[in-house]
Tab-separated table of C-alpha atoms and ligand atoms in Angstrom:
chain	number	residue	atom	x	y	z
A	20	UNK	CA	79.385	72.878	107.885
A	21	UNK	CA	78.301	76.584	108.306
A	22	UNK	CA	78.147	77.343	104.756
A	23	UNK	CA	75.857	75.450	102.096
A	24	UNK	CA	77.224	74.084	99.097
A	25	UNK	CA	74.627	76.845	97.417
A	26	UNK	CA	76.162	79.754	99.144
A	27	UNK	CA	79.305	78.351	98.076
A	28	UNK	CA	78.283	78.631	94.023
A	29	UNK	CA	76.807	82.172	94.399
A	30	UNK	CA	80.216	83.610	96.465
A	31	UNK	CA	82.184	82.472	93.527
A	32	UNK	CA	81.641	85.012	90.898
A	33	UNK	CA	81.602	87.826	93.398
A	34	UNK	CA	83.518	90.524	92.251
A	35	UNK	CA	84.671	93.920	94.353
A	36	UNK	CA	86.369	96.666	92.385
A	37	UNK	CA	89.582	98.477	94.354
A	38	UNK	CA	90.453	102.010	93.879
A	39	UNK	CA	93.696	102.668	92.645
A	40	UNK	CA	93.777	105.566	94.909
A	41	UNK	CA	93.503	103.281	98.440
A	42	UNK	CA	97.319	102.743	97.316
A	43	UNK	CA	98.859	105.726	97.779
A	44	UNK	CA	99.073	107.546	100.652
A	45	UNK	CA	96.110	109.477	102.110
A	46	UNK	CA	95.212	110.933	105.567
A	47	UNK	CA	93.549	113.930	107.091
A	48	UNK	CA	93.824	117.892	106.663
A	49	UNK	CA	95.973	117.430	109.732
A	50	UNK	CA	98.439	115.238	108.453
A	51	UNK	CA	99.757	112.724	104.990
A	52	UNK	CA	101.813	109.920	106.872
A	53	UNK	CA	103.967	108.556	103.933
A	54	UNK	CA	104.693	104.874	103.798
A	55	UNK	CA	108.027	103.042	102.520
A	56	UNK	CA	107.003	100.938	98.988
A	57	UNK	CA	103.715	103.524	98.104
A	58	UNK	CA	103.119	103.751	94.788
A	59	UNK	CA	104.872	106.085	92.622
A	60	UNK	CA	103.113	105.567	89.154
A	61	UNK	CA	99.668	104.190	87.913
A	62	UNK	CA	101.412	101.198	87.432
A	63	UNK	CA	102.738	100.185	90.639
A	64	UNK	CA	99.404	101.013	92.241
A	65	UNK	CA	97.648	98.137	89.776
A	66	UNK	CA	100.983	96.288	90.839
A	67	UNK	CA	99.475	96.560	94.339
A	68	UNK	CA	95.800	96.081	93.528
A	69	UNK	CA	96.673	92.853	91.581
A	70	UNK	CA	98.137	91.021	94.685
A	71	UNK	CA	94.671	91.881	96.426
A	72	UNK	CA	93.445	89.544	93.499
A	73	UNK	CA	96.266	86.953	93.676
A	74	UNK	CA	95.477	86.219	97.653
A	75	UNK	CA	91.930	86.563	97.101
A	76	UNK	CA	90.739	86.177	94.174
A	77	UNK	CA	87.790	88.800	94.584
A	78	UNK	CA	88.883	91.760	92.993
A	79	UNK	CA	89.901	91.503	89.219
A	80	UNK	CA	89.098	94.694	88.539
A	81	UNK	CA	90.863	98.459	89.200
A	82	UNK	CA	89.065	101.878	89.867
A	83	UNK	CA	91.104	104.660	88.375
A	84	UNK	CA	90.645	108.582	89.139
A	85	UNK	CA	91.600	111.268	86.345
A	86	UNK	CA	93.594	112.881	86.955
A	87	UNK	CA	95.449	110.840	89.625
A	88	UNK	CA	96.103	107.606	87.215
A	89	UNK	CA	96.847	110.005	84.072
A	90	UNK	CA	98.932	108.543	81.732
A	91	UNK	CA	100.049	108.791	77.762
A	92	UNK	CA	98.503	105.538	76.794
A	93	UNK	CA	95.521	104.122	78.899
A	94	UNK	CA	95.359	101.013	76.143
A	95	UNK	CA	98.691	100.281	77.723
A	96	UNK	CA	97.906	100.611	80.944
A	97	UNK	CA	95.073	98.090	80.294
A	98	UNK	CA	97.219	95.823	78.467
A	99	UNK	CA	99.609	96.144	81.415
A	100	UNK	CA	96.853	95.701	83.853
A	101	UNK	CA	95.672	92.027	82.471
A	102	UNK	CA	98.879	90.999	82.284
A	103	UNK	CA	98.528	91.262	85.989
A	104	UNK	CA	95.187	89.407	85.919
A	105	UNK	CA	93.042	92.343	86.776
A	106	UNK	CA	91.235	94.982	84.049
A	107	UNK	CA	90.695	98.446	84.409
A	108	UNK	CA	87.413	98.903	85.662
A	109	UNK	CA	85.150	102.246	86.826
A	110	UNK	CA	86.451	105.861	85.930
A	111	UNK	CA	86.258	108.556	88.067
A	112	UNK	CA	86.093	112.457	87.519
A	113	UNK	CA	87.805	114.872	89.416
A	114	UNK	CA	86.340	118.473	89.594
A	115	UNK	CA	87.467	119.191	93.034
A	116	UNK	CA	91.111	119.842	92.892
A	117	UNK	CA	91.296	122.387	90.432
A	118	UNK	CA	91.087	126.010	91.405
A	119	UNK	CA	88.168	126.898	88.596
A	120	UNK	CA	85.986	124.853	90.465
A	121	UNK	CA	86.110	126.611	93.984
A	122	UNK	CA	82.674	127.545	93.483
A	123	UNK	CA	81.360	124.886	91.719
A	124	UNK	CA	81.713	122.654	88.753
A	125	UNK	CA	78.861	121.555	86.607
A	126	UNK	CA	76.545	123.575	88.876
A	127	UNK	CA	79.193	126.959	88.217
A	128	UNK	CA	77.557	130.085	87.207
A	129	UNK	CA	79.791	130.946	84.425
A	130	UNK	CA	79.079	128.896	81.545
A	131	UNK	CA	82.661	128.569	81.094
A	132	UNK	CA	83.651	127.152	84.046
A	133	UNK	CA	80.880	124.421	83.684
A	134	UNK	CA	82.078	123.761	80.197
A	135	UNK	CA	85.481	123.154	81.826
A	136	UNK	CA	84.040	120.663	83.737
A	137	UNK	CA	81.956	118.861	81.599
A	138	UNK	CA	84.981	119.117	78.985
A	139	UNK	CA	86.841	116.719	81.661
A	140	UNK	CA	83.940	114.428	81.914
A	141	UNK	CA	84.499	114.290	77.554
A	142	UNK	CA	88.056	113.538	78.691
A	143	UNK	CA	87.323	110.881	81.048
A	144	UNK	CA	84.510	109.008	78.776
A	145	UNK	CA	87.739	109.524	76.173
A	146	UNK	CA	89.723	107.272	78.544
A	147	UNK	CA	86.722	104.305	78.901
A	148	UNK	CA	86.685	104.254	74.971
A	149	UNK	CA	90.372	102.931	75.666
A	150	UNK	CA	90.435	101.159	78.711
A	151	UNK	CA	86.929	99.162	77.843
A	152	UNK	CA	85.200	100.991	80.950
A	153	UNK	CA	81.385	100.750	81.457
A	154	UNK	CA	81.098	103.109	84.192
A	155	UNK	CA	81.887	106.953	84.681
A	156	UNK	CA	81.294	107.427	88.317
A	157	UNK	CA	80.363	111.647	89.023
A	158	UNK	CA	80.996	112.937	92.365
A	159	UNK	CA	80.919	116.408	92.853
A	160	UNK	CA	82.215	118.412	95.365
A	161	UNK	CA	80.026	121.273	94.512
A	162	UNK	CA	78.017	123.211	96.988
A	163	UNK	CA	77.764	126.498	99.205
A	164	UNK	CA	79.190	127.173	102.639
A	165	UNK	CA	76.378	129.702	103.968
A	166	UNK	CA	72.945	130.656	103.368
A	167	UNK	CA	72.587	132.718	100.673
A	168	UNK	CA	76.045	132.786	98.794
A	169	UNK	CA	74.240	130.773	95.904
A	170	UNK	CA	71.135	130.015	94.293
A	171	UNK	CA	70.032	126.046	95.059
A	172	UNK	CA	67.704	125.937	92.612
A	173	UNK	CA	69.482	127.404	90.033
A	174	UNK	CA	72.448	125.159	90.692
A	175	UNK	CA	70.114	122.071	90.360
A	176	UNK	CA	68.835	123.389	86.767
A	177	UNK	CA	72.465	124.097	86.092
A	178	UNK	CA	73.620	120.713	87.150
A	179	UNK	CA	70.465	118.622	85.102
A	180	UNK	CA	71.731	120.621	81.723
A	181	UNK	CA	75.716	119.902	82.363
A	182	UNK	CA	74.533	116.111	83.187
A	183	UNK	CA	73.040	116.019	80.399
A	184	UNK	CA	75.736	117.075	77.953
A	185	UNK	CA	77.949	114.580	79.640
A	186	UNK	CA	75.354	111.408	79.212
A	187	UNK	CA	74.979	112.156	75.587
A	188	UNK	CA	78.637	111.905	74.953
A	189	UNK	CA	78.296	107.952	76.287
A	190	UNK	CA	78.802	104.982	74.550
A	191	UNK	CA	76.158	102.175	73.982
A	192	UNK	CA	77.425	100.277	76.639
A	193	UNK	CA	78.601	103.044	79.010
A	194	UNK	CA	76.686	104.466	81.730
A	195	UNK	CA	76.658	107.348	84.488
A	196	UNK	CA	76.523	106.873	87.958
A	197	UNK	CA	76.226	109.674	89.984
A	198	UNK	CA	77.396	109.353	93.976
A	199	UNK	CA	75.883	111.215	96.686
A	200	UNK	CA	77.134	112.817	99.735
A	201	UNK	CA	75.666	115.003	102.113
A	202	UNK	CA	78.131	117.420	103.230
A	203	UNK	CA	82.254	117.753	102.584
A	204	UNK	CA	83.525	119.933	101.805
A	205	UNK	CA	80.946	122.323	101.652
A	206	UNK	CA	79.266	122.791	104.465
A	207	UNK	CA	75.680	124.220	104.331
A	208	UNK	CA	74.595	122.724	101.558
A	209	UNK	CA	75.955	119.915	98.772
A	210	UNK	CA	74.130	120.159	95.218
A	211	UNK	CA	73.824	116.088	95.168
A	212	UNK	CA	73.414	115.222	99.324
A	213	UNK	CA	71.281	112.627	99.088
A	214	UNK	CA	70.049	109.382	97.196
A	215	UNK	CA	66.926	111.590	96.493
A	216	UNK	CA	68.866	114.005	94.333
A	217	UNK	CA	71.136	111.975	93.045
A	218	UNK	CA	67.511	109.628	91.438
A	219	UNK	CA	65.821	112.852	90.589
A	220	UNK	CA	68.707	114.176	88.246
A	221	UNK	CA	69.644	110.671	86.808
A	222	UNK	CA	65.817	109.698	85.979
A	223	UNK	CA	66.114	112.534	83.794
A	224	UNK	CA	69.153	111.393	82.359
A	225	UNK	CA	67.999	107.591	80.849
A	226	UNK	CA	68.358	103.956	81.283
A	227	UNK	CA	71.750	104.567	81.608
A	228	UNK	CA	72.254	107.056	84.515
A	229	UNK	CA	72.102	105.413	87.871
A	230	UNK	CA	72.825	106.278	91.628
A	231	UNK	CA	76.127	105.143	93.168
A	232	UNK	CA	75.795	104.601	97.243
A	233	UNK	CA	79.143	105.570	99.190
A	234	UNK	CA	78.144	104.063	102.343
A	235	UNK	CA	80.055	106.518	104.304
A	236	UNK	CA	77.844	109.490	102.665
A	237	UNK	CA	74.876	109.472	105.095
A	238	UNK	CA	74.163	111.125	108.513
A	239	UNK	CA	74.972	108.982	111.437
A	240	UNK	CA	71.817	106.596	112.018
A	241	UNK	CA	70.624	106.921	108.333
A	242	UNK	CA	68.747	103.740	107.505
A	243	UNK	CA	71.575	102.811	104.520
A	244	UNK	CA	69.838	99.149	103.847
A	245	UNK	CA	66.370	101.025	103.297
A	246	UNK	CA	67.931	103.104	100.204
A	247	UNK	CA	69.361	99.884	98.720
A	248	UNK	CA	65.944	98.181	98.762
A	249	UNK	CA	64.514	101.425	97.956
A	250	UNK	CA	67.143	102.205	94.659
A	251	UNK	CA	66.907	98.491	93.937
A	252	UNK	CA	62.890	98.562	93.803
A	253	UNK	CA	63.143	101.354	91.427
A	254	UNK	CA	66.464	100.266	89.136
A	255	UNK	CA	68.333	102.689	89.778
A	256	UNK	CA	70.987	101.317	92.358
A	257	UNK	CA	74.472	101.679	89.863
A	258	UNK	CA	76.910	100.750	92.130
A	259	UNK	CA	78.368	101.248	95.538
A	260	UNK	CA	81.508	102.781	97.121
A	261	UNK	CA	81.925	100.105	100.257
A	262	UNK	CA	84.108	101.708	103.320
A	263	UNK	CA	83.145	102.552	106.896
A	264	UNK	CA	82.772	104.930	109.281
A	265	UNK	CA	82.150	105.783	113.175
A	266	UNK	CA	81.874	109.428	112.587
A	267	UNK	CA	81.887	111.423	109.312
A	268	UNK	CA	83.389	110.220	106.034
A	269	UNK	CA	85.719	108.485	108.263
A	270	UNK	CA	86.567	105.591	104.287
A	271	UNK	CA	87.842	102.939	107.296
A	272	UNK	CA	87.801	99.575	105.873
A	273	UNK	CA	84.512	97.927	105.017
A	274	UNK	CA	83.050	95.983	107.832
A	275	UNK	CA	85.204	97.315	110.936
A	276	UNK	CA	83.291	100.523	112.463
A	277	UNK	CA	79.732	98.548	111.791
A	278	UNK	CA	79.336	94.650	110.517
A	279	UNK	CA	75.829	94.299	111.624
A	280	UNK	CA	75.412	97.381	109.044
A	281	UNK	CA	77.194	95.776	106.469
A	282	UNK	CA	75.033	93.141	106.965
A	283	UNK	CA	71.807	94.409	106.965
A	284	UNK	CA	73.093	96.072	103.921
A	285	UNK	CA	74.125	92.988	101.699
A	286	UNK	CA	71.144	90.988	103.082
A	287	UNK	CA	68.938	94.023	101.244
A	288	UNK	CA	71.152	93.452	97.923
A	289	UNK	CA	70.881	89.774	97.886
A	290	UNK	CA	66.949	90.548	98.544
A	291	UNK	CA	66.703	92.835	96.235
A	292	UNK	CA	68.070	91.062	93.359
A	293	UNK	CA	71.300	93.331	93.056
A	294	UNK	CA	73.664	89.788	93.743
A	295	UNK	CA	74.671	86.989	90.985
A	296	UNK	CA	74.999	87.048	87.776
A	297	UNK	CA	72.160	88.550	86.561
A	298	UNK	CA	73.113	91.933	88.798
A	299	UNK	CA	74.082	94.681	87.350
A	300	UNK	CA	75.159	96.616	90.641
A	301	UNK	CA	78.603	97.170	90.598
A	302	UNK	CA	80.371	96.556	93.744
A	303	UNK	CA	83.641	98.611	94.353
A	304	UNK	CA	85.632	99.478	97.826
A	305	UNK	CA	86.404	103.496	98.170
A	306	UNK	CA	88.426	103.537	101.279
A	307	UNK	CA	91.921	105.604	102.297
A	308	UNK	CA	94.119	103.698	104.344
A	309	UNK	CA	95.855	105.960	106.801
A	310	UNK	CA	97.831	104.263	109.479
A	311	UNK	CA	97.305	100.977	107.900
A	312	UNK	CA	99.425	99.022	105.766
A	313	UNK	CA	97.884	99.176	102.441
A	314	UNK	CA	97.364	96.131	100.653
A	315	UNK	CA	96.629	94.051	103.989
A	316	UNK	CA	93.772	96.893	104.256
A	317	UNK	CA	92.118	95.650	101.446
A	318	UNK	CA	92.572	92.448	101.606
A	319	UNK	CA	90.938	92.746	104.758
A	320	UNK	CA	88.127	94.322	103.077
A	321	UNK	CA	86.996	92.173	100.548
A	322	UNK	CA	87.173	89.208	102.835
A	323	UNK	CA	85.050	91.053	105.228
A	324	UNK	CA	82.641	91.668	102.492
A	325	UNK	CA	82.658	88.259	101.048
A	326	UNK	CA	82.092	86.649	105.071
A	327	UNK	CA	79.494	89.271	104.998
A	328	UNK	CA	77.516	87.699	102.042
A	329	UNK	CA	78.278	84.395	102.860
A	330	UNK	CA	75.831	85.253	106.371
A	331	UNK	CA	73.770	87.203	104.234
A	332	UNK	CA	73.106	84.580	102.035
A	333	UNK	CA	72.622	81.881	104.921
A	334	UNK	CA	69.621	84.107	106.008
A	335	UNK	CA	66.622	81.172	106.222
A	336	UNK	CA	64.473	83.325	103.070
A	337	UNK	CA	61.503	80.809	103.795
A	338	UNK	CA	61.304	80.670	107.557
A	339	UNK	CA	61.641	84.297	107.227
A	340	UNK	CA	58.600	85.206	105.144
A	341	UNK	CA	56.543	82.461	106.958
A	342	UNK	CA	57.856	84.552	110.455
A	343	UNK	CA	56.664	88.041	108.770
A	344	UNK	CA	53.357	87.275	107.278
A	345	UNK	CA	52.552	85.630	110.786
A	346	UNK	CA	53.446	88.610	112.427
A	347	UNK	CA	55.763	86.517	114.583
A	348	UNK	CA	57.971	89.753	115.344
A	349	UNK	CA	61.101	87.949	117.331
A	350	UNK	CA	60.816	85.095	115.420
A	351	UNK	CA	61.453	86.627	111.826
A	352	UNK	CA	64.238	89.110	114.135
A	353	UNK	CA	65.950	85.986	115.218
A	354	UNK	CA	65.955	84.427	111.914
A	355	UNK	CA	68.070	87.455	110.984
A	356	UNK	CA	70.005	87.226	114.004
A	357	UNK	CA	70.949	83.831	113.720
A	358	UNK	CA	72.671	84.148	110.142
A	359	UNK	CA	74.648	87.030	111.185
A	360	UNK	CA	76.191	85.246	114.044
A	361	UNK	CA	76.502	82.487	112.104
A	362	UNK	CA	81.192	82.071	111.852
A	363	UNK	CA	81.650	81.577	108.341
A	364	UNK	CA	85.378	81.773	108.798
A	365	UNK	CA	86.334	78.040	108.784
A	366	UNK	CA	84.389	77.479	105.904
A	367	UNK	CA	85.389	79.652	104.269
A	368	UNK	CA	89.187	79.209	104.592
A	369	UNK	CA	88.562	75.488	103.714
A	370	UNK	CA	86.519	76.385	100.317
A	371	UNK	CA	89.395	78.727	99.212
A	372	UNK	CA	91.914	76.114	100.196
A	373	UNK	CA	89.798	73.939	97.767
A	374	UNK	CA	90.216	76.597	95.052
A	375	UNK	CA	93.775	76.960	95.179
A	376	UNK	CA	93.788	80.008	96.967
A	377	UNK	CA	95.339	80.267	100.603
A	378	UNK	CA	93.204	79.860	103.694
A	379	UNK	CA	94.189	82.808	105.186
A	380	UNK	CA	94.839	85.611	102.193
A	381	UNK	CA	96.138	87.650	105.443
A	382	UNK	CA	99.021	85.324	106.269
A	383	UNK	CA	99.769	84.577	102.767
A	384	UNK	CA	100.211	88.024	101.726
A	385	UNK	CA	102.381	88.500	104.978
A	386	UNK	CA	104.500	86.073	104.117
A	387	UNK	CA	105.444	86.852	100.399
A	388	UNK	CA	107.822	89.401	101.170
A	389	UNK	CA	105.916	91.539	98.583
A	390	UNK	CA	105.600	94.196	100.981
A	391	UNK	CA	109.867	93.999	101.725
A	392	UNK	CA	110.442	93.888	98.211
A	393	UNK	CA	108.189	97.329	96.959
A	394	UNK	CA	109.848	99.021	99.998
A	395	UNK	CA	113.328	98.083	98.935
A	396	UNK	CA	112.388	98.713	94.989
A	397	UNK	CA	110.548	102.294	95.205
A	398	UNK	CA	113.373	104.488	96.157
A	399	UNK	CA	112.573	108.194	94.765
A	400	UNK	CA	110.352	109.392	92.802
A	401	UNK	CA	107.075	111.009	94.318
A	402	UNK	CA	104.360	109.058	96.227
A	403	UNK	CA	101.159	108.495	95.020
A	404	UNK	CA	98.831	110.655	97.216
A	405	UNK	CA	95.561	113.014	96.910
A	406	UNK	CA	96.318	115.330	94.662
A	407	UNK	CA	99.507	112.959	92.592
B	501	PSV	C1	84.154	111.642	97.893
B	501	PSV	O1	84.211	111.708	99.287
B	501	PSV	C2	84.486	110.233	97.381
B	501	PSV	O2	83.743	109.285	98.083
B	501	PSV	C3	84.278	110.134	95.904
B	501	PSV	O3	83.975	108.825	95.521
B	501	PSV	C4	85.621	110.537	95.406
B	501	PSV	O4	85.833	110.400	94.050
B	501	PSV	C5	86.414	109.640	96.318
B	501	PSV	O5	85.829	109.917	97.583
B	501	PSV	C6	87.868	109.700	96.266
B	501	PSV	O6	88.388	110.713	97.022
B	502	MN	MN1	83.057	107.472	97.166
């Protein structure tokens, strides 16, 4: 046996939040493939998230975006959501889609325009008080395409008062997390780029306002795992978008362009204290699924996160410290080395076969004519898709 009975304990409360958005149909600036069965509704994209949680049992919780999930009566969608088994989880603003905001948002320099925007942050903390949301997750596509066609600095002191306004409007048990991303679509400069940023303006915020880590936000070679022990050091690391990439902001499912990086990353979180019960880091999956069929795409994800922790947590902690304070330099990198090419798989399959849960999610899900049925059953209507 691979896997101790210890990593067993601590991989069964892990929880990974989907976005209801991975559902519908997404793709480049190029071109929107549709797919038979996609979404129409809200609803049928929890419909879709919930099976993710039936095969798996790792994700009993749903990201929605406003306005993309907008409906009459969000209480009913919750309602309608745990009768599913899964609640409605993060909410996420949208100030990118909306013609006002072409040259900015919160950072605009009309103050009516940035009361616009803040007014849909009041709209979207309206929708946690109903769904029972903690989290209001901010990312702004807000910046300038050429030197000189706005003020940075301004923008930043624009951006700290609209932040503001917004975190004062939260509940008690609500809180803020602002995501960072250093370019897209603007293209010179982005008013919230980096982790840096995104920790100066929350700090000034409260307890409550904390960074959010899309791991697909960073130049190519960034260091992602020293941020997380970095954020985590200071308590500050909110939660993470999980997804990866080979080029830009590529959202390809979690684990396939880099596992080593995945690795490195959840060995850091599990280091760090940001794992177990006691965590508050909020782990959630922001990935578009373009040629892929979509529910297999993230079922596929969370299992390649949960393999991922399972080596993470089989790193030797001991024999590693013992390694680094002796300066043994290969030693401590083999330690490392060892757990991540340590095949977790059979384990694995066996401990969810011991849970009632199928061995291989994959299969099961393949073979439960789920993915016949929504194609035959959503006949008309619009797909769900950026922008719907
Ligand atoms: C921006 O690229 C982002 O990562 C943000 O989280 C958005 O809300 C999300 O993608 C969905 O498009
Ligand atoms: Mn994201």
């Amino acid at each position: 046996m691979t896997v101790s009975t210890e990593t067993l304990r601590l991989l069964e409360s892990q929880a990974i939040e989907l976005p209801s958005w991975a559902f519908g149909n997404s793709g480049t600036r190029f071109k929107v493939f549709s797919t038979p069965g996609t979404p129409r509704t809200p609803e049928e994209k929890i419909a879709d998230a919930a099976q993710v949680n039936k095969f798996t049992a790792l994700s009993p919780s749903v990201a929605i975006h406003i306005p993309w999930d907008k409906v009459d009566d969000y209480a009913a969608l919750g309602r309608y959501a745990e009768d599913l088994g899964v609640t409605l989880g993060t909410v996420n603003s949208n100030t990118f889609q909306d013609d006002a905001y072409k040259f900015g948002s919160l950072t605009h320099v009309d103050p009516k325009v940035r009361q616009m925007a803040i007014d849909h942050h009041f709209e979207c903390i309206d929708v946690m008080n109903q769904t029972g949301s903690e989290d209001l997750k901010v990312w702004l596509a807000d910046g300038t395409n050429y030197p000189g066609q706005g003020d940075i600095r301004g923008r930043q002191d624009r951006l700290a008062d609209s932040l503001a306004k917004i975190y004062a409007r939260l509940g008690e048990n609500q809180r803020l997390v602002l995501e960072y991303k250093f370019f897209e679509p603007a293209f010179y400069h982005t008013d919230v780029p980096d982790w840096g940023t995104s920790y100066a303006q929350v700090s000034a915020l409260g307890d409550r306002a904390m960074v959010c880590l899309d791991t697909g936000h960073h130049a190519p070679g960034t260091n992602i795992e020293f941020i997380v022990a970095q954020l985590l050091r200071l308590g500050k690391l909110g939660s993470f978008d999980f997804n990866s990439r080979f080029y830009a902001d590529d959202d390809l499912i979690v684990g396939a362009a880099d596992p080593f990086q995945l690795f490195r990353i959840l060995y850091e979180v599990i280091r760090g204290g940001g794992y177990g019960p006691d965590s508050t880091v909020a782990f959630m999956l922001d990935q578009c699924h373009n040629v892929e069929e979509k529910i297999p795409g993230q079922i596929r994800s969370v299992l390649n996160v949960q393999e991922m922790t399972a080596r993470a947590l089989s790193v030797d902690t001991v024999a590693l410290a013992a390694a680094q304070e002796a300066g043994d330099v290969l030693g401590a990198n083999g330690i490392m080395m060892d757990a991540f090419y340590s095949d977790v798989r059979t384990d694995l399959a066996a401990w969810r076969e011991s849970r009632g849960l199928p061995a291989d999610p994959m299969k099961a899900f393949a073979a439960s004519g789920y993915q016949a049925k929504i194609a035959a059953d959503r006949v008309g209507g619009t797909q769900a898709g950026w922008g719907a």
